[in-house]
Structure formats: structure tokens, C-alpha cells
Short mmCIF file of C-alpha atoms in Angstrom, two decimals:
data_model
loop_
_atom_site.label_atom_id
_atom_site.label_comp_id
_atom_site.label_asym_id
_atom_site.label_seq_id
_atom_site.Cartn_x
_atom_site.Cartn_y
_atom_site.Cartn_z
CA MET U 1 5.99 33.61 -2.45
CA LYS U 2 3.98 30.61 -3.59
CA LYS U 3 6.04 30.43 -6.79
CA VAL U 4 9.28 30.30 -4.78
CA LEU U 5 7.87 27.54 -2.57
CA PHE U 6 6.68 25.70 -5.66
CA LYS U 7 10.18 25.78 -7.21
CA ASN U 8 11.71 24.61 -3.95
CA LEU U 9 9.20 21.76 -3.72
CA LEU U 10 10.03 20.67 -7.26
CA LEU U 11 13.73 20.65 -6.42
CA ILE U 12 13.12 18.58 -3.28
CA ILE U 13 10.96 16.03 -5.11
CA PHE U 14 13.45 15.85 -7.97
CA LEU U 15 16.33 15.17 -5.59
CA ILE U 16 14.37 12.55 -3.65
CA PHE U 17 13.19 10.57 -6.65
CA SER U 18 16.17 10.97 -8.94
CA SER U 19 18.73 10.03 -6.28
CA LEU U 20 17.19 6.64 -5.48
CA LEU U 21 18.95 4.76 -8.25
CA PRO U 22 20.25 1.30 -7.27
CA ALA U 23 23.16 -0.05 -9.30
CA GLU U 24 21.23 -3.13 -10.37
CA ASN U 25 19.31 -2.89 -13.63
CA SER U 26 16.38 -4.78 -12.12
CA GLU U 27 14.14 -3.16 -9.53
CA LYS U 28 15.49 0.24 -10.59
CA TRP U 29 13.92 3.67 -10.24
CA TYR U 30 13.51 5.78 -13.33
CA SER U 31 16.61 7.64 -14.35
CA LYS U 32 17.28 11.34 -14.06
CA GLU U 33 17.12 11.59 -17.85
CA GLU U 34 13.64 10.04 -17.91
CA LEU U 35 12.44 12.39 -15.20
CA VAL U 36 13.88 15.44 -16.99
CA GLU U 37 12.25 14.28 -20.24
CA PHE U 38 8.84 14.13 -18.59
CA LEU U 39 9.17 17.44 -16.72
CA LYS U 40 9.57 19.44 -19.93
CA THR U 41 6.82 22.02 -19.34
CA GLU U 42 5.18 23.65 -16.35
CA LYS U 43 2.06 21.55 -16.98
CA HIS U 44 4.11 18.37 -16.78
CA VAL U 45 5.62 19.57 -13.51
CA GLU U 46 2.11 20.19 -12.16
CA LEU U 47 0.98 16.75 -13.32
CA TYR U 48 3.96 15.06 -11.71
CA LEU U 49 3.36 16.85 -8.43
CA TRP U 50 -0.32 15.93 -8.54
CA TYR U 51 0.58 12.28 -9.18
CA THR U 52 3.18 12.27 -6.41
CA ASN U 53 0.59 13.69 -4.03
CA GLN U 54 -1.71 10.75 -4.86
CA ILE U 55 0.82 8.11 -3.83
CA LEU U 56 2.69 9.80 -0.95
CA GLU U 57 1.60 11.42 2.29
CA PHE U 58 2.78 15.02 2.08
CA SER U 59 2.55 17.42 5.00
CA GLU U 60 -0.14 20.10 4.87
CA GLU U 61 2.56 22.73 4.24
CA ILE U 62 3.66 20.93 1.07
CA LYS U 63 0.12 20.16 -0.03
CA ASN U 64 -0.70 23.87 0.13
CA VAL U 65 1.85 24.70 -2.59
CA ILE U 66 0.94 21.86 -4.93
CA PRO U 67 -1.09 23.29 -7.83
CA ASP U 68 -4.46 21.94 -8.89
CA LEU U 69 -4.65 19.36 -11.65
CA PRO U 70 -4.42 21.18 -15.02
CA LEU U 71 -7.73 21.31 -16.91
CA ASP U 72 -6.13 19.75 -19.98
CA ALA U 73 -4.32 17.05 -17.99
CA GLU U 74 -5.64 14.19 -20.12
CA GLU U 75 -4.60 15.75 -23.43
CA THR U 76 -1.18 16.75 -22.07
CA LEU U 77 -0.48 13.19 -20.95
CA LEU U 78 -1.82 11.64 -24.16
CA GLU U 79 0.43 13.98 -26.17
CA SER U 80 3.43 12.77 -24.16
CA VAL U 81 2.51 9.17 -24.99
CA ARG U 82 2.08 10.04 -28.69
CA GLU U 83 5.54 11.57 -28.70
CA ASN U 84 7.04 8.55 -26.95
CA GLU U 85 4.93 5.43 -26.54
CA ASN U 86 7.48 4.11 -24.03
CA ASN U 87 7.08 7.10 -21.70
CA TYR U 88 5.99 5.00 -18.77
CA LEU U 89 5.78 7.97 -16.42
CA ALA U 90 3.07 9.44 -18.65
CA LEU U 91 1.42 6.01 -18.90
CA ILE U 92 1.38 5.56 -15.12
CA ILE U 93 0.00 9.04 -14.49
CA LEU U 94 -2.65 8.49 -17.16
CA GLY U 95 -3.70 5.33 -15.35
CA VAL U 96 -3.93 7.20 -12.06
CA TYR U 97 -5.81 10.05 -13.75
CA TYR U 98 -8.47 7.75 -15.23
CA ASN U 99 -8.81 5.89 -11.94
CA GLN U 100 -8.88 8.87 -9.56
CA VAL U 101 -10.49 11.60 -11.66
CA GLU U 102 -12.56 10.07 -14.44
CA GLU U 103 -13.33 6.79 -12.64
CA ASP U 104 -12.95 5.13 -16.02
CA TYR U 105 -11.56 1.83 -14.78
CA GLU U 106 -11.24 0.25 -18.21
CA LYS U 107 -8.90 3.02 -19.38
CA ALA U 108 -7.11 3.07 -16.03
CA LEU U 109 -6.32 -0.64 -16.35
CA LEU U 110 -5.30 -0.19 -20.00
CA TYR U 111 -2.64 2.43 -19.26
CA MET U 112 -1.39 0.75 -16.10
CA LYS U 113 -0.86 -2.47 -18.07
CA LYS U 114 0.95 -0.52 -20.79
CA ALA U 115 3.25 1.05 -18.22
CA ILE U 116 4.11 -2.40 -16.87
CA GLU U 117 4.74 -3.74 -20.39
CA VAL U 118 7.08 -0.86 -21.18
CA SER U 119 9.19 -1.19 -18.03
CA PRO U 120 8.28 -4.45 -16.28
CA LEU U 121 11.11 -4.51 -13.72
CA ASN U 122 11.06 -0.85 -12.74
CA LYS U 123 10.08 -0.14 -9.14
CA ARG U 124 7.69 2.55 -10.31
CA VAL U 125 5.32 -0.05 -11.81
CA ILE U 126 4.63 -1.33 -8.30
CA ASN U 127 2.07 1.46 -7.95
CA PRO U 128 0.13 0.38 -11.07
CA TYR U 129 0.10 -3.22 -9.83
CA GLU U 130 -1.43 -2.19 -6.50
CA MET U 131 -3.93 0.15 -8.15
CA MET U 132 -4.97 -2.56 -10.60
CA ALA U 133 -5.55 -4.97 -7.72
CA ILE U 134 -7.76 -2.41 -5.94
CA ILE U 135 -9.77 -1.78 -9.13
CA TYR U 136 -10.32 -5.51 -9.65
CA TYR U 137 -11.26 -5.84 -5.98
CA ASN U 138 -13.90 -3.14 -6.37
CA LEU U 139 -15.15 -4.93 -9.49
CA GLN U 140 -15.29 -8.15 -7.41
CA ASP U 141 -13.02 -9.93 -9.88
CA TYR U 142 -11.08 -11.78 -7.19
CA GLY U 143 -9.33 -14.08 -9.65
CA LYS U 144 -7.74 -11.02 -11.27
CA VAL U 145 -6.87 -9.59 -7.85
CA GLU U 146 -4.91 -12.75 -7.05
CA GLU U 147 -3.29 -12.76 -10.49
CA VAL U 148 -2.05 -9.18 -10.06
CA TYR U 149 -0.72 -9.67 -6.53
CA MET U 150 1.03 -12.94 -7.40
CA GLU U 151 2.72 -11.34 -10.41
CA LEU U 152 3.82 -8.47 -8.15
CA ILE U 153 5.28 -10.99 -5.68
CA ARG U 154 7.11 -12.86 -8.46
CA LYS U 155 8.69 -9.71 -9.86
CA PHE U 156 9.44 -8.01 -6.55
CA PRO U 157 9.68 -10.84 -3.98
CA GLU U 158 10.80 -8.59 -1.14
CA TYR U 159 8.18 -5.91 -1.67
CA PRO U 160 5.62 -6.19 1.16
CA GLY U 161 2.53 -4.84 -0.62
CA GLY U 162 1.91 -8.01 -2.62
CA TYR U 163 1.95 -10.14 0.52
CA TYR U 164 -0.30 -7.71 2.37
CA GLY U 165 -2.79 -7.77 -0.49
CA MET U 166 -2.77 -11.56 -0.63
CA SER U 167 -3.23 -11.84 3.15
CA VAL U 168 -6.35 -9.67 2.99
CA LEU U 169 -7.65 -11.56 -0.05
CA ARG U 170 -7.09 -14.97 1.54
CA TYR U 171 -8.65 -13.85 4.84
CA ASN U 172 -11.77 -12.59 3.07
CA MET U 173 -11.93 -15.87 1.15
CA LYS U 174 -11.76 -17.71 4.53
CA ASN U 175 -8.50 -19.41 3.62
CA TYR U 176 -6.97 -18.64 6.99
CA ASN U 177 -3.87 -20.84 6.67
CA GLU U 178 -2.69 -18.88 3.65
CA ALA U 179 -3.80 -15.62 5.28
CA VAL U 180 -1.38 -16.41 8.12
CA HIS U 181 1.39 -17.24 5.64
CA TYR U 182 1.06 -13.99 3.69
CA ALA U 183 0.50 -11.81 6.76
CA LYS U 184 3.77 -13.08 8.26
CA LYS U 185 5.58 -12.26 5.01
CA SER U 186 3.95 -8.84 4.98
CA VAL U 187 5.16 -8.03 8.49
CA THR U 188 8.68 -9.24 7.71
CA PHE U 189 9.10 -7.20 4.55
CA TYR U 190 7.41 -4.04 5.83
CA LYS U 191 9.94 -4.11 8.68
CA SER U 192 12.79 -4.66 6.23
CA GLU U 193 14.76 -1.61 5.06
CA LYS U 194 14.90 -2.63 1.40
CA TYR U 195 11.70 -0.81 0.41
CA ALA U 196 11.61 1.64 3.32
CA ASP U 197 12.15 4.54 0.89
CA PHE U 198 8.95 3.56 -0.91
CA PHE U 199 6.65 4.54 1.98
CA SER U 200 6.14 7.43 4.34
CA PRO U 201 7.01 6.43 7.94
CA SER U 202 3.37 6.70 9.03
CA TYR U 203 2.11 4.55 6.13
CA ARG U 204 4.75 1.92 6.81
CA LYS U 205 3.88 1.83 10.51
CA THR U 206 0.17 1.50 9.72
CA ARG U 207 0.75 -1.40 7.33
CA ILE U 208 2.88 -3.25 9.88
CA ILE U 209 0.14 -2.91 12.51
CA GLU U 210 -2.57 -3.90 10.03
CA SER U 211 -0.59 -6.97 8.98
CA GLU U 212 0.01 -7.98 12.59
CA ARG U 213 -3.64 -7.47 13.51
CA LEU U 214 -4.80 -9.51 10.53
CA LEU U 215 -2.37 -12.24 11.60
CA SER U 216 -3.96 -12.38 15.06
CA TYR U 217 -7.45 -12.58 13.52
CA ALA U 218 -6.41 -15.34 11.12
CA TYR U 219 -4.98 -17.33 14.04
CA LEU U 220 -8.33 -16.96 15.83
CA LYS U 221 -10.27 -18.18 12.81
CA ASN U 222 -7.93 -21.16 12.53
CA GLY U 223 -8.43 -22.05 16.18
CA ASN U 224 -4.78 -21.33 16.98
CA TYR U 225 -5.69 -19.58 20.20
CA ASN U 226 -2.25 -19.55 21.81
CA GLU U 227 -0.74 -17.80 18.79
CA ALA U 228 -3.77 -15.50 18.38
CA PHE U 229 -3.72 -14.16 21.94
CA GLU U 230 0.06 -13.95 22.07
CA GLN U 231 0.00 -11.92 18.87
CA PHE U 232 -2.81 -9.68 20.12
CA PHE U 233 -1.19 -8.86 23.45
CA SER U 234 2.19 -8.26 21.82
CA ILE U 235 0.82 -5.51 19.53
CA TYR U 236 -1.74 -3.96 21.88
CA ASP U 237 0.41 -0.93 22.78
CA GLU U 238 1.16 -0.26 19.11
CA MET U 239 -2.53 -0.49 18.24
CA GLN U 240 -3.34 2.04 20.94
CA GLU U 241 -0.98 4.48 19.27
CA SER U 242 -2.55 3.94 15.84
CA TYR U 243 -6.26 3.27 16.38
CA SER U 244 -9.12 5.25 17.88
CA GLU U 245 -10.57 4.33 21.27
CA LYS U 246 -13.65 3.00 19.49
CA ASP U 247 -11.56 0.72 17.29
CA ILE U 248 -9.52 -0.52 20.26
CA SER U 249 -12.72 -1.22 22.19
CA GLU U 250 -14.16 -3.24 19.31
CA ILE U 251 -10.94 -5.23 18.82
CA MET U 252 -10.73 -5.90 22.54
CA GLU U 253 -14.33 -7.12 22.56
CA VAL U 254 -13.55 -9.62 19.78
CA PHE U 255 -10.72 -11.16 21.80
CA ARG U 256 -12.64 -11.12 25.08
CA ARG U 257 -15.52 -12.93 23.39
CA GLU U 258 -13.16 -15.50 21.89
CA ASN U 259 -11.53 -16.02 25.25
CA GLU U 260 -14.88 -16.87 26.82
CA LYS U 261 -15.08 -19.83 24.44
CA LEU U 262 -11.98 -21.24 26.14
CA LYS U 263 -13.53 -21.24 29.60
CA ASN U 264 -14.54 -24.90 29.40
CA THR U 265 -12.02 -26.12 26.84
CA ASP U 266 -8.68 -24.58 27.85
CA LYS U 267 -9.04 -23.15 31.36
CA LYS U 268 -5.32 -22.52 31.75
CA LEU U 269 -5.15 -20.29 28.68
CA TYR U 270 -8.47 -18.69 29.59
CA GLU U 271 -7.21 -17.62 33.03
CA LYS U 272 -3.89 -16.49 31.61
CA ASN U 273 -5.72 -14.22 29.16
CA ILE U 274 -8.06 -12.89 31.87
CA LYS U 275 -5.01 -11.81 33.84
CA LYS U 276 -3.53 -10.06 30.81
CA PHE U 277 -6.81 -8.31 30.02
CA LYS U 278 -6.83 -6.93 33.55
CA GLU U 279 -3.28 -5.65 33.11
CA LEU U 280 -4.43 -3.66 30.10
CA GLU U 281 -7.23 -1.91 31.98
#
């Protein structure tokens, strides 16, 4: 039974990924031929499914039929690269393997960079860019984080992830003007349909809310209180759907505390916000 489900899952994944082929040569997905070349053995199928499970949000039913990572995963992938040094699917999965399994960040970065070099304008290298940025962030190399995100934005100017990453980076660096700029871009492009097929609906929804919340916080830090509170109240219902009661309570407390600062400086806005807070109770 599990074998039948496994074959059906492979067919579904193959159809999903191999059918998303825009006519333009730039920003393309990998071709059917490239996918068939990689999926040449059962081990490669298992590796591909494992990789796909790392970057997408599968249902529990699908996760239950995905096999465990093969014990010789590293050697299988390295052999694929030896056979074809331009096999960027193998290069990407190697990068993910070293990052997720071995926690060897030097090798992870090496293979992600190689994948990008081999196919720089392929949509699939977006994942290595974002993983590289996270690795550099964890290594506290913020200059490299910015370098990676800005290159991602230059190559894929309508992809929202680069803007989201830059908004978080700028906010943490206390550059709130630029945080606002990138958060706005992030919201716009996550809501766009161009890269909608790149995310699960739940992930996309979460990123939109996170971008909008960060925008409201950046407005607060900049002293743009009208924009901050307007943004906060406009997304409150969506946050309630996405966040825990504890999170909502903490976010609410931040904005209540900030509103108190307006009591003697902008009484009109203060009273307007008090009224809206009461409406939310």
C-alpha cells in the first residue's frame, strides 16, 4: 500500500514541478529532461522527495509516505555531481543536506554557490540564496546577509523573499526608514500572483502578516504614529487568525504602551486609538 502511495506521490510532485515552465528563458524552472535525469534511481527519487519536504509544507498524509533520507545520501549526490558538474539539482540538494543534516555550513555554502553559478537565472536557485542568507545570519556576518539578499533582489526583482529578508535585516540594524521601504515591497510582492506557485498558501499568508506587522513596528520606531496605528488596526483580525492568544496579547501591549506616550503630545490620536482598542475587546 505504501509503495502505491509513494508512486502516486512521485507522479504528483513530478507533474507539479515539471509543468511550471514559463516561456521565458530567464526565471525558468528546471526542465522535464533535467528532472528525469536526476530521478534516475530509487535513491534519487527518495532524495528529491526529502529535499522537497524541506522546502514545502506537505500535509501529514503526504509526509507519512515520504521515505527517510538514504544512509548514503551524500555519496549518491556527490556521484551525480561527478557525472555532471552542472547538475544543479544535485548541487542544491547537497547544499541543503550539509546545512540540515551535517550542519557543515562551509560545505553548504560551497554547493549552494556552485548551484547558483551553474544556473544563475533559474527560479530554483532562489532557495539556495535564502538558505545562504540564513546561514550568514546565524554566523552573524550581516554584510554577507545583505549581499545575498540584494543579489537575490537584482536577479528576481519581483520575488518577495529578498525584500522580506532585507526588511528584517534593516529593522534589526535600527535602520527603520529602509525597513519600512523593504517591508512595503515584501507585502506587495507576496500578494502578487507571479510567485504564488512558489509557496504553500499558509506560508504565503504568514509572510504577508509578518511583513505587515514588521511595517507597523518600523513605523512606531520611526515615530510615524498615525501610520503605525493605522497599520496595526488594519491587520488585527488577520493576526488573530495567525497568532496565538499570548502573541496577540504581547503585540497589543506594545501598541497600548506606545499609545500612552501620545497622551500629552497628540491627544486626538491618543483618544482615537483608545476608542479602537475598546472596539477590539
